[in-house]
Coordinates of N, CA and C and ligand atoms in Angstrom, one line a residue:
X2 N 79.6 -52.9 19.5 CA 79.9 -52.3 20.8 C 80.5 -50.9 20.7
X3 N 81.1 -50.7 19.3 CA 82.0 -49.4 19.4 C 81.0 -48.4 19.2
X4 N 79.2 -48.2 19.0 CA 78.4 -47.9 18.7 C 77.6 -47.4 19.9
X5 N 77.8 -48.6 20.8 CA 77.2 -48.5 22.6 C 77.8 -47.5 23.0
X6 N 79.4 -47.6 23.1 CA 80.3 -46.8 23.7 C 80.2 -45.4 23.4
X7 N 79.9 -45.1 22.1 CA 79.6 -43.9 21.6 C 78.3 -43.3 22.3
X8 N 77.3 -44.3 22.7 CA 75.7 -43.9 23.1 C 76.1 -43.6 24.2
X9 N 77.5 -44.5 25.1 CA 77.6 -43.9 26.6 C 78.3 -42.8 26.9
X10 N 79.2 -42.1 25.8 CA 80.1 -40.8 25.7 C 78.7 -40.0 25.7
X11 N 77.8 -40.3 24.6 CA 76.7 -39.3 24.6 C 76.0 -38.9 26.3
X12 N 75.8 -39.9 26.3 CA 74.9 -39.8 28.0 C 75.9 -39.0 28.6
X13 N 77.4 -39.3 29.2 CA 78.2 -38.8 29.9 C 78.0 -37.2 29.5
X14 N 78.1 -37.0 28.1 CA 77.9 -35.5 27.9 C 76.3 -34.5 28.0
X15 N 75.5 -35.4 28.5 CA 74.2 -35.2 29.0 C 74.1 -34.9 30.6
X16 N 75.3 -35.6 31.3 CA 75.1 -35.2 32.7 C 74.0 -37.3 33.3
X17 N 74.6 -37.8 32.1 CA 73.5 -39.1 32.5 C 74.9 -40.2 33.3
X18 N 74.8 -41.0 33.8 CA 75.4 -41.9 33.9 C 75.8 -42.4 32.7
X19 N 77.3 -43.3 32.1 CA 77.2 -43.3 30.9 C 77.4 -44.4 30.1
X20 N 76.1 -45.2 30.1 CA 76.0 -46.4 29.8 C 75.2 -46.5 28.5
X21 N 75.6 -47.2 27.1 CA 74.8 -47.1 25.6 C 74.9 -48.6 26.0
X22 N 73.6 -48.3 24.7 CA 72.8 -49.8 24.2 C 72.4 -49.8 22.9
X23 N 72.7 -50.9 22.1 CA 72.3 -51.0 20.6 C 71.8 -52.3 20.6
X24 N 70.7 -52.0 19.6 CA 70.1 -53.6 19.5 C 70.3 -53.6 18.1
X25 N 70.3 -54.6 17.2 CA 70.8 -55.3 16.0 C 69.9 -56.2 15.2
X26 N 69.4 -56.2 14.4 CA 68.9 -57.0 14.1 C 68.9 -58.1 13.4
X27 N 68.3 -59.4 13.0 CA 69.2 -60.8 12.1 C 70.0 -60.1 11.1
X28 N 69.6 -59.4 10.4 CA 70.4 -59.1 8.9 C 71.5 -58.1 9.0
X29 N 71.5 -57.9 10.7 CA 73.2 -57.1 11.1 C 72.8 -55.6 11.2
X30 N 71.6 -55.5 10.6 CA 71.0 -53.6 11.2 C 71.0 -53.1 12.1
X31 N 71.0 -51.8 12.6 CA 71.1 -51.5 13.7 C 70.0 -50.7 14.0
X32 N 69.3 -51.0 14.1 CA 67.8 -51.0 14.6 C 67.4 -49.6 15.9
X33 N 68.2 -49.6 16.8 CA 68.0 -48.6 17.7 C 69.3 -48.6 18.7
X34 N 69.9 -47.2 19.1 CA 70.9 -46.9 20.0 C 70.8 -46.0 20.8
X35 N 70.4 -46.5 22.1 CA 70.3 -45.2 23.1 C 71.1 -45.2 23.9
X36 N 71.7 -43.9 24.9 CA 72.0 -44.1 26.4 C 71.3 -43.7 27.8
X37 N 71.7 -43.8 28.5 CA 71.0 -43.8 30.0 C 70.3 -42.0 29.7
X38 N 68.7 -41.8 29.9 CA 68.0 -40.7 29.8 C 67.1 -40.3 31.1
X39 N 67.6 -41.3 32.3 CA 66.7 -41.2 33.2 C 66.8 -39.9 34.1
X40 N 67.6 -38.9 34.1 CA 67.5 -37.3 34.3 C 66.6 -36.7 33.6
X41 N 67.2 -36.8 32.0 CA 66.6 -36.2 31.2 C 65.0 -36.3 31.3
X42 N 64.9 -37.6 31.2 CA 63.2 -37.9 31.3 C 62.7 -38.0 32.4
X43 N 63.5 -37.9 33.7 CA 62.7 -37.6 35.2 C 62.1 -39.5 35.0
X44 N 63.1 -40.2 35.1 CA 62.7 -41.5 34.9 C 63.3 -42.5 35.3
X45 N 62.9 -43.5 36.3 CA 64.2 -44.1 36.6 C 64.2 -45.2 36.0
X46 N 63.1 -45.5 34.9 CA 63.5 -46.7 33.9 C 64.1 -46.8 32.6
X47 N 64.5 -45.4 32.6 CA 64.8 -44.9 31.1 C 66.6 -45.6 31.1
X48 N 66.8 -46.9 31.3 CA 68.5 -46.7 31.3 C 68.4 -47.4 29.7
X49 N 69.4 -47.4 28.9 CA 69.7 -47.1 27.8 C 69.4 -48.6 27.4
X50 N 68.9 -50.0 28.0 CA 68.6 -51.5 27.3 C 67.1 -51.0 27.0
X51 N 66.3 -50.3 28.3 CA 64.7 -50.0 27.8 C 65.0 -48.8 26.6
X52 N 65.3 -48.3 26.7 CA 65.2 -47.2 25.4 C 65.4 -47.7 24.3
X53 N 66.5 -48.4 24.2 CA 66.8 -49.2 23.1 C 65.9 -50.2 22.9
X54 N 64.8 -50.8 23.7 CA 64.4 -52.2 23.7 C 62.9 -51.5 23.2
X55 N 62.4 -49.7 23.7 CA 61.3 -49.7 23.1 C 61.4 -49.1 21.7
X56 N 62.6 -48.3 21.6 CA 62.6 -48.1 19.6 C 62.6 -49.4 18.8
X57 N 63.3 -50.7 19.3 CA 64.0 -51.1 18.5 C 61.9 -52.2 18.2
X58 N 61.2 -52.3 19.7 CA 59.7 -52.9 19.5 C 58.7 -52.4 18.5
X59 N 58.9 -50.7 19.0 CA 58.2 -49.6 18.1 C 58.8 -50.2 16.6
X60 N 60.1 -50.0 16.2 CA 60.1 -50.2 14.6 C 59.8 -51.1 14.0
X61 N 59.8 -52.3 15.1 CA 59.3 -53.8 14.2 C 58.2 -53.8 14.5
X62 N 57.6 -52.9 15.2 CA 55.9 -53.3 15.3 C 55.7 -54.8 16.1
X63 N 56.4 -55.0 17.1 CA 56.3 -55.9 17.7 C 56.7 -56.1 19.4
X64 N 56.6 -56.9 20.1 CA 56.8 -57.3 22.0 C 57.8 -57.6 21.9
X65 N 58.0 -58.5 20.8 CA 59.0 -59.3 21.1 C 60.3 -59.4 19.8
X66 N 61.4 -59.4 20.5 CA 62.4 -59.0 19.2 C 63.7 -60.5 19.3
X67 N 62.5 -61.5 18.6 CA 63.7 -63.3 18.2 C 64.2 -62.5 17.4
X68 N 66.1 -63.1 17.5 CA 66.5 -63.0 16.4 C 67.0 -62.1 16.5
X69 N 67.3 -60.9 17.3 CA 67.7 -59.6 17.9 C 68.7 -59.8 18.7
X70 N 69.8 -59.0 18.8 CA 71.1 -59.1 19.6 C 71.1 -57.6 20.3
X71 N 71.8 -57.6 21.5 CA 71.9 -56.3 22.3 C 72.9 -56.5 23.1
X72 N 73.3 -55.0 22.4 CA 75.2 -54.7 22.9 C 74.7 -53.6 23.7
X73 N 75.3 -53.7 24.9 CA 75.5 -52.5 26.4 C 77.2 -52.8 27.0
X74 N 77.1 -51.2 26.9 CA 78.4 -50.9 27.9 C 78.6 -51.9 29.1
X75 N 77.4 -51.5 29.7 CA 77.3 -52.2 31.3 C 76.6 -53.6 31.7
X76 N 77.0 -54.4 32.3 CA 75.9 -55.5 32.6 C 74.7 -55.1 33.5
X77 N 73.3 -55.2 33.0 CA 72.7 -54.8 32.8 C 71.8 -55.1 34.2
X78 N 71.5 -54.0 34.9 CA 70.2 -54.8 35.9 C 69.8 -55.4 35.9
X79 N 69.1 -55.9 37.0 CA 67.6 -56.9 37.2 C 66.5 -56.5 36.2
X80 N 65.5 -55.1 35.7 CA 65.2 -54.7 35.8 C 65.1 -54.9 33.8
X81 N 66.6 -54.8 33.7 CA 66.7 -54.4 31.9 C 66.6 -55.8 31.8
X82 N 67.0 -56.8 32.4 CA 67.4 -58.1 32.5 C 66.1 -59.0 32.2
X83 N 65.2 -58.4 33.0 CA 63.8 -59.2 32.7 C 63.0 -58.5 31.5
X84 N 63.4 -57.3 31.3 CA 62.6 -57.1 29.9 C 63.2 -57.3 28.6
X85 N 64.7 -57.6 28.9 CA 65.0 -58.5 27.8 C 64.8 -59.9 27.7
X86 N 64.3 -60.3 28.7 CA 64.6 -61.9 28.9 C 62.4 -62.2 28.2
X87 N 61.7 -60.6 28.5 CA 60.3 -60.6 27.8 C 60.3 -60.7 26.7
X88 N 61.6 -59.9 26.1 CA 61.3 -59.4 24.4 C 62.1 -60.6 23.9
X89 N 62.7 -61.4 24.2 CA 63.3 -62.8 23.8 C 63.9 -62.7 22.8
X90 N 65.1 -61.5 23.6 CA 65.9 -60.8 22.8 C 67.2 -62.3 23.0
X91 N 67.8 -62.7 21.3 CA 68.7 -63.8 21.4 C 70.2 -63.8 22.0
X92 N 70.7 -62.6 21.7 CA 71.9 -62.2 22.6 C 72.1 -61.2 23.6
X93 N 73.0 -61.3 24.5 CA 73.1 -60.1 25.2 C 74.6 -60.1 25.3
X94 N 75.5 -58.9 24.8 CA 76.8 -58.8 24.4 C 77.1 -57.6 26.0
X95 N 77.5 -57.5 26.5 CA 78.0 -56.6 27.7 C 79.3 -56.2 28.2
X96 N 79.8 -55.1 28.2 CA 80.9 -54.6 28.5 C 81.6 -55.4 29.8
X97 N 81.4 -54.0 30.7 CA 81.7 -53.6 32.1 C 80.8 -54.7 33.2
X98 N 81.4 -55.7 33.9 CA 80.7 -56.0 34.9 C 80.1 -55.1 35.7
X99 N 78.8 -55.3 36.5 CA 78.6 -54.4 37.5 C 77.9 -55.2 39.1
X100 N 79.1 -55.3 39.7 CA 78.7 -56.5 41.1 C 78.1 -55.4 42.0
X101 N 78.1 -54.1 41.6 CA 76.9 -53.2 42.7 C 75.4 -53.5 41.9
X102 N 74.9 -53.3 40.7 CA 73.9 -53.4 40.2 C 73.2 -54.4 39.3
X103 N 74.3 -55.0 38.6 CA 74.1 -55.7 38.0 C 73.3 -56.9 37.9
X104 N 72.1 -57.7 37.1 CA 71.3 -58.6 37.6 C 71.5 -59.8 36.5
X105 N 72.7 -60.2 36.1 CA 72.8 -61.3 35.1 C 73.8 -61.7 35.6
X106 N 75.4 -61.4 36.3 CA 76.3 -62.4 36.6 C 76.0 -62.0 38.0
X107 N 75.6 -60.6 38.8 CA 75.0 -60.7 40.0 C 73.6 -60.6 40.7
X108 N 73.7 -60.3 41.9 CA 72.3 -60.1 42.4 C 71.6 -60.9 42.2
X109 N 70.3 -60.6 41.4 CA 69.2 -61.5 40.9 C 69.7 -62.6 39.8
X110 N 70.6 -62.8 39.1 CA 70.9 -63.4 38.2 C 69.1 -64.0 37.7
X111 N 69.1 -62.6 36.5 CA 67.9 -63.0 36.2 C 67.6 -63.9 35.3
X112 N 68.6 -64.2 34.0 CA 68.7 -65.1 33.1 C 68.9 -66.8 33.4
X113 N 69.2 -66.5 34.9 CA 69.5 -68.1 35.8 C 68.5 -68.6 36.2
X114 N 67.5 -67.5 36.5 CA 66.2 -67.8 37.3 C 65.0 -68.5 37.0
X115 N 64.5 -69.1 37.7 CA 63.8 -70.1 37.4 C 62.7 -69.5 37.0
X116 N 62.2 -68.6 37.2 CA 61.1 -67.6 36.6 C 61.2 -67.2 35.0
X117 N 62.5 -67.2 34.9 CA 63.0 -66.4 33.6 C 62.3 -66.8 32.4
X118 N 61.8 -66.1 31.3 CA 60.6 -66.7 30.5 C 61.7 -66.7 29.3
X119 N 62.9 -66.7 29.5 CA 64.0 -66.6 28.3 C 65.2 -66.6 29.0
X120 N 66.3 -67.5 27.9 CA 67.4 -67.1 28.3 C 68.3 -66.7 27.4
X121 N 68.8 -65.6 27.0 CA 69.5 -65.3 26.2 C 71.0 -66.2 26.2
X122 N 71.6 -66.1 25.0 CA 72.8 -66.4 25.2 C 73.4 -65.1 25.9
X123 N 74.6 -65.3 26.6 CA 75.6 -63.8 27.3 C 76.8 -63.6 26.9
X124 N 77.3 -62.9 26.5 CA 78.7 -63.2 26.6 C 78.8 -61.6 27.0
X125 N 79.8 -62.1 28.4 CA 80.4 -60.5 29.3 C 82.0 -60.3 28.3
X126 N 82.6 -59.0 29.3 CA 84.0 -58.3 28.8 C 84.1 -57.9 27.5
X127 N 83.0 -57.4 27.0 CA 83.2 -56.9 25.6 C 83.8 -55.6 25.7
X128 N 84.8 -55.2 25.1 CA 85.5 -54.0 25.2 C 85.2 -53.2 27.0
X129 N 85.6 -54.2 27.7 CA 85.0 -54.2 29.4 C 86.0 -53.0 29.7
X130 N 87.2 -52.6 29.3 CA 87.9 -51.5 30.3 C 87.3 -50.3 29.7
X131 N 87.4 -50.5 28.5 CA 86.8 -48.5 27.2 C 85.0 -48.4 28.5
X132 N 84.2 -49.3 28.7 CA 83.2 -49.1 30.0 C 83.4 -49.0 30.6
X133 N 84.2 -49.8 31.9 CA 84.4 -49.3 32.7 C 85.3 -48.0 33.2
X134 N 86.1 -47.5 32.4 CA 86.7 -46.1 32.1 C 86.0 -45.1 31.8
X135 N 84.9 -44.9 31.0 CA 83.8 -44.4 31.0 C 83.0 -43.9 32.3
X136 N 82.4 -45.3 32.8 CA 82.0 -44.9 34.4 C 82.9 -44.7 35.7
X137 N 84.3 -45.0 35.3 CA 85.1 -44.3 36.1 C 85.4 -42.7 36.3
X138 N 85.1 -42.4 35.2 CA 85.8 -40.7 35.0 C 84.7 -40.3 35.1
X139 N 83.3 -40.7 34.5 CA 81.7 -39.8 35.0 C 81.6 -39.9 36.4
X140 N 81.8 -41.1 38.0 CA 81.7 -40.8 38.9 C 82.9 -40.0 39.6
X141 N 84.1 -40.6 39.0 CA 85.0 -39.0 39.8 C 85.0 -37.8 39.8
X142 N 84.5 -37.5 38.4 CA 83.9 -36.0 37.6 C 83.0 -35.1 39.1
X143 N 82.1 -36.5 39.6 CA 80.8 -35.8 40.0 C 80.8 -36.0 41.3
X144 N 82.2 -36.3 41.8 CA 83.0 -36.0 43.4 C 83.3 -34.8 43.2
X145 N 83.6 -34.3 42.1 CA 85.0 -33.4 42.5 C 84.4 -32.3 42.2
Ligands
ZN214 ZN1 68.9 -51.3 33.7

């Protein structure tokens, strides 16, 4: 997580929203770490679980990543939620709750859903204030 946090300092200093993601692999590697690029890339899928979710497919030459764990600052959309719940990614480690966006303890609770073609294990409040302090000082920044 202290690796996410770093990816979301990075985005912050990009002008991105500042949310990192690292995916891991069985033997504890760290496979891929991105943060939120959807400015940068004129993209609004680019938030830092897909970026991470397509380096980390690209390296293994594969859709799907068993056996794979993924740490994020933020709880994670609907959106990142179902493409991890595709790549049948085994963990999902998560900072910062987010009851505006969020689609795993809110909203869609995608991993509940009866659609869901996977359920990861979850475990929320991972270093939850160092995130949410993060996205606190990037939206006041960008009032003021
Ligand atoms: Zn997302």
């Amino acid at each position: 997580m202290k690796l996410a946090l770093e990816q979301a300092r990075a985005a912050a200093d990009r002008g991105e929203v500042p949310v990192g993601a690292v995916i891991v692999a069985p033997d504890g590697q760290v496979v891929a770490a991105d943060g939120n690029r959807t400015r940068e890339l004129n993209d609004p899928t680019a938030h830092a679980e897909i970026l991470a979710l397509r380096a980390a497919c690209a390296q293994v030459k594969s859709e799907r990543l068993p056996d794979h764990d993924l740490y994020v600052t933020l709880e994670p959309c609907a959106m990142c939620a179902a493409a991890l719940a595709a790549a049948r990614i085994r963990r999902v480690y998560y900072g910062a709750s987010d009851p505006k966006s969020g689609g795993v303890a809110h909203g869609a609770r995608v991993f509940s859903h009866p659609q869901t073609h996977h359920r990861p294990e979850v475990y929320d409040g991972i270093a939850a204030d160092e995130a949410a302090a993060l996205l606190k000082q990037f939206f006041a920044a960008q009032r003021s």
